[in-house]
XYZ file of C-alpha atoms in Angstrom:
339
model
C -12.306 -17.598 21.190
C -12.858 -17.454 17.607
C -9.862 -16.595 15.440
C -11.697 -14.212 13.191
C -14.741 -11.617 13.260
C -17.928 -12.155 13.025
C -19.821 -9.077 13.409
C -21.191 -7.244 10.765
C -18.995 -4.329 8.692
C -21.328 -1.764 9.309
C -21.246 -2.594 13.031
C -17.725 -2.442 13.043
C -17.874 0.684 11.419
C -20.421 2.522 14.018
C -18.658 0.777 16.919
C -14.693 2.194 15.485
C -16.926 5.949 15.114
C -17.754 5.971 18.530
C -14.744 5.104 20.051
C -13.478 7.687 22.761
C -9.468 7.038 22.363
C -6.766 7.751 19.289
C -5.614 5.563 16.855
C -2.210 5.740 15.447
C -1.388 3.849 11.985
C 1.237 2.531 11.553
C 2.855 -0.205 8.354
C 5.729 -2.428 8.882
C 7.158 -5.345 7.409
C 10.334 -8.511 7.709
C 11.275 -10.921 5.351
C 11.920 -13.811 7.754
C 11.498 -17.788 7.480
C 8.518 -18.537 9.157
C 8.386 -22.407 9.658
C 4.213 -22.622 10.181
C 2.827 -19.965 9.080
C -0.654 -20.898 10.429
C 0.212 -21.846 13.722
C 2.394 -17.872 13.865
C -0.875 -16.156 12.296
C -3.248 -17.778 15.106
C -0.647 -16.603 18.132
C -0.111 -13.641 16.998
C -3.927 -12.911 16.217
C -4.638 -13.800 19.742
C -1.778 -11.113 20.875
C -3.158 -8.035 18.973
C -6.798 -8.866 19.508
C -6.426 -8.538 23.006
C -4.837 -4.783 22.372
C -7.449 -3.686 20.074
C -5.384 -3.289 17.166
C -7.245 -3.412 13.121
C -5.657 -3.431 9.993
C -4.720 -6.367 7.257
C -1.644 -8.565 7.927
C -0.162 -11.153 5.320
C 1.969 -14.267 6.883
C 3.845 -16.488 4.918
C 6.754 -18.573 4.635
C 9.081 -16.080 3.992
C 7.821 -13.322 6.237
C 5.039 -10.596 7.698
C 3.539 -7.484 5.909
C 0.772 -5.504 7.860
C -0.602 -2.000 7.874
C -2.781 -2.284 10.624
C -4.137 0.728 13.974
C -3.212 0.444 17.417
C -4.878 2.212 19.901
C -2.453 5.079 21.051
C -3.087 3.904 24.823
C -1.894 0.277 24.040
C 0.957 1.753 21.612
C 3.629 0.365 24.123
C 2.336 -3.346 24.843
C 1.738 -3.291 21.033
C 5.392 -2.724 20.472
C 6.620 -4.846 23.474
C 4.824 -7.734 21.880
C 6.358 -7.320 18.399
C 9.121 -7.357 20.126
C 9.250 -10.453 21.652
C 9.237 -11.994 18.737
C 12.704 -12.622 17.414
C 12.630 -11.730 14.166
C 10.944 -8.633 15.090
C 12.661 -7.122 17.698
C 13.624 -3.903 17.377
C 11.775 -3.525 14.098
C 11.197 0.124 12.092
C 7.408 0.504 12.696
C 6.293 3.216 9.967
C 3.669 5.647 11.425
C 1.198 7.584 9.183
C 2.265 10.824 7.915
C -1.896 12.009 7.447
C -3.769 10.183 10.034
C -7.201 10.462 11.009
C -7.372 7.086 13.201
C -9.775 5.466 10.779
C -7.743 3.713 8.597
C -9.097 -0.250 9.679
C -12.223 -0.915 11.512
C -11.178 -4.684 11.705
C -7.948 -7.220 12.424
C -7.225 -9.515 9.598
C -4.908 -12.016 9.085
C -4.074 -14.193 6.624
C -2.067 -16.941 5.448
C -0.289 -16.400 2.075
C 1.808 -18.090 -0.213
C 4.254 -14.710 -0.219
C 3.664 -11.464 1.355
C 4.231 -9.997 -1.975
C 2.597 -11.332 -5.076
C 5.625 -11.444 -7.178
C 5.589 -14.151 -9.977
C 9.264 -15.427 -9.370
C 9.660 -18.940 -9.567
C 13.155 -19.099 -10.172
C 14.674 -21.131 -7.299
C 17.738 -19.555 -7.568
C 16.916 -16.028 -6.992
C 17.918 -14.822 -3.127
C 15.708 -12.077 -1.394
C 18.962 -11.762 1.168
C 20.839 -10.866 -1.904
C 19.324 -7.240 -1.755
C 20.370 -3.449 -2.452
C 21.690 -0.847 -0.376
C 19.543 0.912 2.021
C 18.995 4.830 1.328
C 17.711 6.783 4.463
C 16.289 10.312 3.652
C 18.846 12.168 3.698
C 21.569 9.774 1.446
C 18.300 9.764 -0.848
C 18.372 13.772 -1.348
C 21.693 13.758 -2.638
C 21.877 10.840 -4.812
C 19.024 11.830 -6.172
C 20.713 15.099 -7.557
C 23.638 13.359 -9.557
C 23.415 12.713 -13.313
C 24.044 8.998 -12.746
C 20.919 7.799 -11.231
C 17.733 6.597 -12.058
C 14.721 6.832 -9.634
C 12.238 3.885 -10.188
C 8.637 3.896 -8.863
C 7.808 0.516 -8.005
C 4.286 0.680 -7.092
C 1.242 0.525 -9.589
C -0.297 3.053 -12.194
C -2.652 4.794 -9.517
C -0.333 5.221 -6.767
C 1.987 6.801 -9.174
C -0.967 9.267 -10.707
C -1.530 11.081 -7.683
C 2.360 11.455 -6.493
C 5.515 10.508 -6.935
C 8.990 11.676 -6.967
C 10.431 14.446 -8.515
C 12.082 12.826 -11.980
C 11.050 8.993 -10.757
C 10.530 6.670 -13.811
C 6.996 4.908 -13.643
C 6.552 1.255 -14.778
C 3.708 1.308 -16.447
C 1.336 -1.454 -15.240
C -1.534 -3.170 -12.694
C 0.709 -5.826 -10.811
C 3.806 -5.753 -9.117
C 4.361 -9.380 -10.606
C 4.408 -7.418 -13.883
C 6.492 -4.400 -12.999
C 9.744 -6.537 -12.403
C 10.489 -8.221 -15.505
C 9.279 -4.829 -17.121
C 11.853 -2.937 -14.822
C 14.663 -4.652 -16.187
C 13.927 -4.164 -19.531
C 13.029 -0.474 -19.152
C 16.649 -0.420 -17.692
C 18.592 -2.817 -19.931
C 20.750 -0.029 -21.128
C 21.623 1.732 -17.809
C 23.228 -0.814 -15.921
C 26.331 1.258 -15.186
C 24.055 3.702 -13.055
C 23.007 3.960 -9.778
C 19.792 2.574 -10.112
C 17.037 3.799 -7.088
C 13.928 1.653 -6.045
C 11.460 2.961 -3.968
C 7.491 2.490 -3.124
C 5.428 3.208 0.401
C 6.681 1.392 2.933
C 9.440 -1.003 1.639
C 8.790 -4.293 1.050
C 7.907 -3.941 -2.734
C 10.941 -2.002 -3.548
C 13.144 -3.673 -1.193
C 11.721 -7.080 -3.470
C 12.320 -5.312 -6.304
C 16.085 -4.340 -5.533
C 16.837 -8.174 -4.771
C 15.481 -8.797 -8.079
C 17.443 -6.350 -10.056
C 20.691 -7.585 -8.879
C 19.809 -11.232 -9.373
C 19.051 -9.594 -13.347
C 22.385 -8.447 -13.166
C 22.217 -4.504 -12.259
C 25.208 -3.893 -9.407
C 24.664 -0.378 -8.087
C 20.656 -1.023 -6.800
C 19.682 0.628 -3.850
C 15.958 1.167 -2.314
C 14.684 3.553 -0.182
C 14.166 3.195 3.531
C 10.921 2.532 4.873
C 9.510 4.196 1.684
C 8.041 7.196 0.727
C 6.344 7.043 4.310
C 9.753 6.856 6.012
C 10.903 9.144 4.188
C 8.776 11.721 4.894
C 8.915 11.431 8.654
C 12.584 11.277 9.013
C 12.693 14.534 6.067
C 10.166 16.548 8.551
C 12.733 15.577 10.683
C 15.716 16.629 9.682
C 14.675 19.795 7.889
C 15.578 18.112 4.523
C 13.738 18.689 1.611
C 10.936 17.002 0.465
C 11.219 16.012 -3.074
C 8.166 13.699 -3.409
C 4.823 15.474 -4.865
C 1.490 15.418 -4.126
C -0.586 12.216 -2.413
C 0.897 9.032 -1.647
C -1.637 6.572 -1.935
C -2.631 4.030 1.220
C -4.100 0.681 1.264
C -6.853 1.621 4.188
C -9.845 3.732 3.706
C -8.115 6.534 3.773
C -6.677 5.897 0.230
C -4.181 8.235 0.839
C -1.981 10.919 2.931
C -1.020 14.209 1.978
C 2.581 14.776 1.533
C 3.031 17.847 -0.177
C -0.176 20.495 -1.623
C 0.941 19.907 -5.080
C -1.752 18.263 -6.804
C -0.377 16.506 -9.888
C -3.701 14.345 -11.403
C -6.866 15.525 -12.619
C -10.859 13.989 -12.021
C -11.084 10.943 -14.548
C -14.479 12.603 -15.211
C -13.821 16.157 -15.923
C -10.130 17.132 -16.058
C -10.173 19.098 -13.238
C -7.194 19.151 -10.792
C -7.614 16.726 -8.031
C -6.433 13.586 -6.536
C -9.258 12.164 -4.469
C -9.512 8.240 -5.197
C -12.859 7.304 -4.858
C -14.354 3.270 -5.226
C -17.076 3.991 -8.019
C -20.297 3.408 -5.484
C -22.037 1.364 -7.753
C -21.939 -2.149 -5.862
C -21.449 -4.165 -9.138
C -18.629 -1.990 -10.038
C -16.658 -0.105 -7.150
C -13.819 0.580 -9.858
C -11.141 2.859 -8.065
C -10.980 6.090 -9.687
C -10.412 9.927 -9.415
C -13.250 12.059 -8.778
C -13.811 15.495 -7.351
C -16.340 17.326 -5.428
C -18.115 18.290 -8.376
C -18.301 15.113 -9.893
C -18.890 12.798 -6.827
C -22.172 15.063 -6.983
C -22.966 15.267 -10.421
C -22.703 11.088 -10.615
C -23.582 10.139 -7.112
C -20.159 8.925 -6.502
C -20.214 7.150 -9.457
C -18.098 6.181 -12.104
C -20.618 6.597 -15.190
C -23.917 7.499 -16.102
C -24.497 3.869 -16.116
C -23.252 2.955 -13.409
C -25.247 6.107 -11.616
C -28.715 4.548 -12.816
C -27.537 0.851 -11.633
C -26.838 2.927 -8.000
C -30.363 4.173 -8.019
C -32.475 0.940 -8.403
C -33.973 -0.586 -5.316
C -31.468 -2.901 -3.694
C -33.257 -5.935 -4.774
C -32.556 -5.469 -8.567
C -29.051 -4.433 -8.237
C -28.766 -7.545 -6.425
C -30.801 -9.183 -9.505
C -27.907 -7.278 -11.938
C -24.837 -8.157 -10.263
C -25.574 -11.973 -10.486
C -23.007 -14.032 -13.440
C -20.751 -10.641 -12.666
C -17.243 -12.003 -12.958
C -15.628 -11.204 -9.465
C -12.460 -9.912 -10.630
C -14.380 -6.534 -11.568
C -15.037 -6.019 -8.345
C -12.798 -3.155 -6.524
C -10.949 -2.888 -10.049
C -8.127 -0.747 -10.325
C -6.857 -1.514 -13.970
C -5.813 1.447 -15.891
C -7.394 -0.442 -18.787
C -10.838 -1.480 -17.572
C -11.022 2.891 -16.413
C -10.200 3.807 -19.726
C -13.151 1.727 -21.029
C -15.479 3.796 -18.468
């Protein structure tokens, strides 16, 4: 069989719409040496094609990230084969805390260099050399001393539409950036407890590794993440001190946490945190738009990108030629304020 799809995205679409069973998402992730990458993608492809499970994986050298769906009915095979697999047995599988079963209508997996784009290229720094887990409830009370600093370590539009109570945001589009800028932000508070965290783990768990190869000694990094947290805090009763939306790689682009709704529409200032990909095919800029708006503009991110979505096909086709592809799906805080 072939090792990657070939049917259309819209088919995929119809077909996931009409299916009769539950999904359940679910994100998880192991820094592990992987010897041949290639060779562990195309096994394990084979593995969770055969179970119906979508979603995006990364494989590399030094691990596996993947948010991916499983059908609910296949749930246990899909856990008995992760399983099997050394480095993954017995690993924490993060479920969805707002699911509607249509996060991925596909299975991808690729082959990366890292299963984090981080920009270090210092071959002395050691991802075993890591901070101290925090579960939810060790998180609730450090939290509430003076001596600690909360750091958000996921990017400018994850943070906009929720984040924790007090959490310091590091201002930028890449996680490759946030790092260096991280331990500058922080030069001066090395003697505190110093709190990573992000949505599942493997960015802040990164990010803690890299803080005490900086030189920082009391780095810790929360659990599983915000998503994690939030199950085991339903839990346990324990309160939830994260606001608002946390934002989802899938096309959901994001799961209610709490009803507090801390952003605004990018359009016009009204409170709301629906991310929207500007509908404009030469554009699809990821931005904030209400109900209001999303009718106003057609789902659009400007006026001129509203006329470009009403031309026949054939001449937005025409206007999107010599487009540089890196505007595509754009989700820089810069390129938005330019809108």
């Amino acid at each position: 069989m072939a090792l990657h799809n070939r049917v259309s995205a819209a088919e995929l679409k119809k077909r996931l719409y009409e299916e009769t069973f539950k999904r359940v998402t679910i994100s998880f992730y192991q820094y592990a040496k992987i010897e041949d990458p290639q060779a562990f993608r195309d096994a394990l492809y084979l593995s969770l094609f055969e179970l119906g499970v979508f979603g995006r994986i990364y494989v590399a050298k030094e691990g596996i990230n993947a948010q991916i769906s499983v059908p609910e009915h296949n749930f246990e095979a899909f856990r008995e084969t992760l399983y099997k697999i050394d480095f993954l047995n017995g690993i924490r599988l993060n479920i969805a805390v707002d699911d509607d079963g249509k996060s991925f209508y596909v299975l991808k997996i690729k082959v990366r260099d890292k299963i984090v784009a981080d920009g270090i290229d210092d071959p002395t720094f050691d991802m075993s050399v890591r901070g101290k887990y925090l579960n939810a409830q060790a998180f609730n009370e450090m939290v509430d001393t003076t001596d600690t600093v909360i750091v958000d370590m996921r990017n400018h539009y994850e943070y906009e539409v929720g984040h924790f109570e007090g959490a310091i945001e590091v201002p930028s589009d890449t996680f490759r950036e946030q790092l260096p800028m991280a331990v500058d932000m922080l030069k001066d508070q090395k003697d505190k407890n110093i709190i990573m965290y992000c949505t599942g783990g493997i960015r802040c768990e990164k990010a803690s590794a890299y803080m005490l190869h900086a030189g920082f000694k009391n780095v810790y990094h929360l659990e599983g993440g915000i998503i994690e947290y939030t199950n085991k805090a339903k839990e346990q009763n324990l309160p939830i001190k994260f606001k608002g939306k946390n934002f989802v790689f899938d096309d959901r682009l994001g799961e209610r946490i709490t009803d507090d709704i801390i952003s605004e529409c990018h359009q016009c200032g009204k409170p709301c945190d629906t991310h929207v990909n500007c509908a404009n095919d030469g554009c699809h800029l990821l931005f904030i738009q209400c109900e209001e708006c999303a009718a106003k503009y057609d789902k659009c991110c400007s006026e001129a990108c509203q006329a470009t979505h009403a031309l026949p096909p054939e001449q937005q086709a025409e206007l999107r030629k010599g487009v540089e592809k890196g505007l595509m799906f754009n989700k820089s805080r810069r390129r938005r304020n330019r809108v």
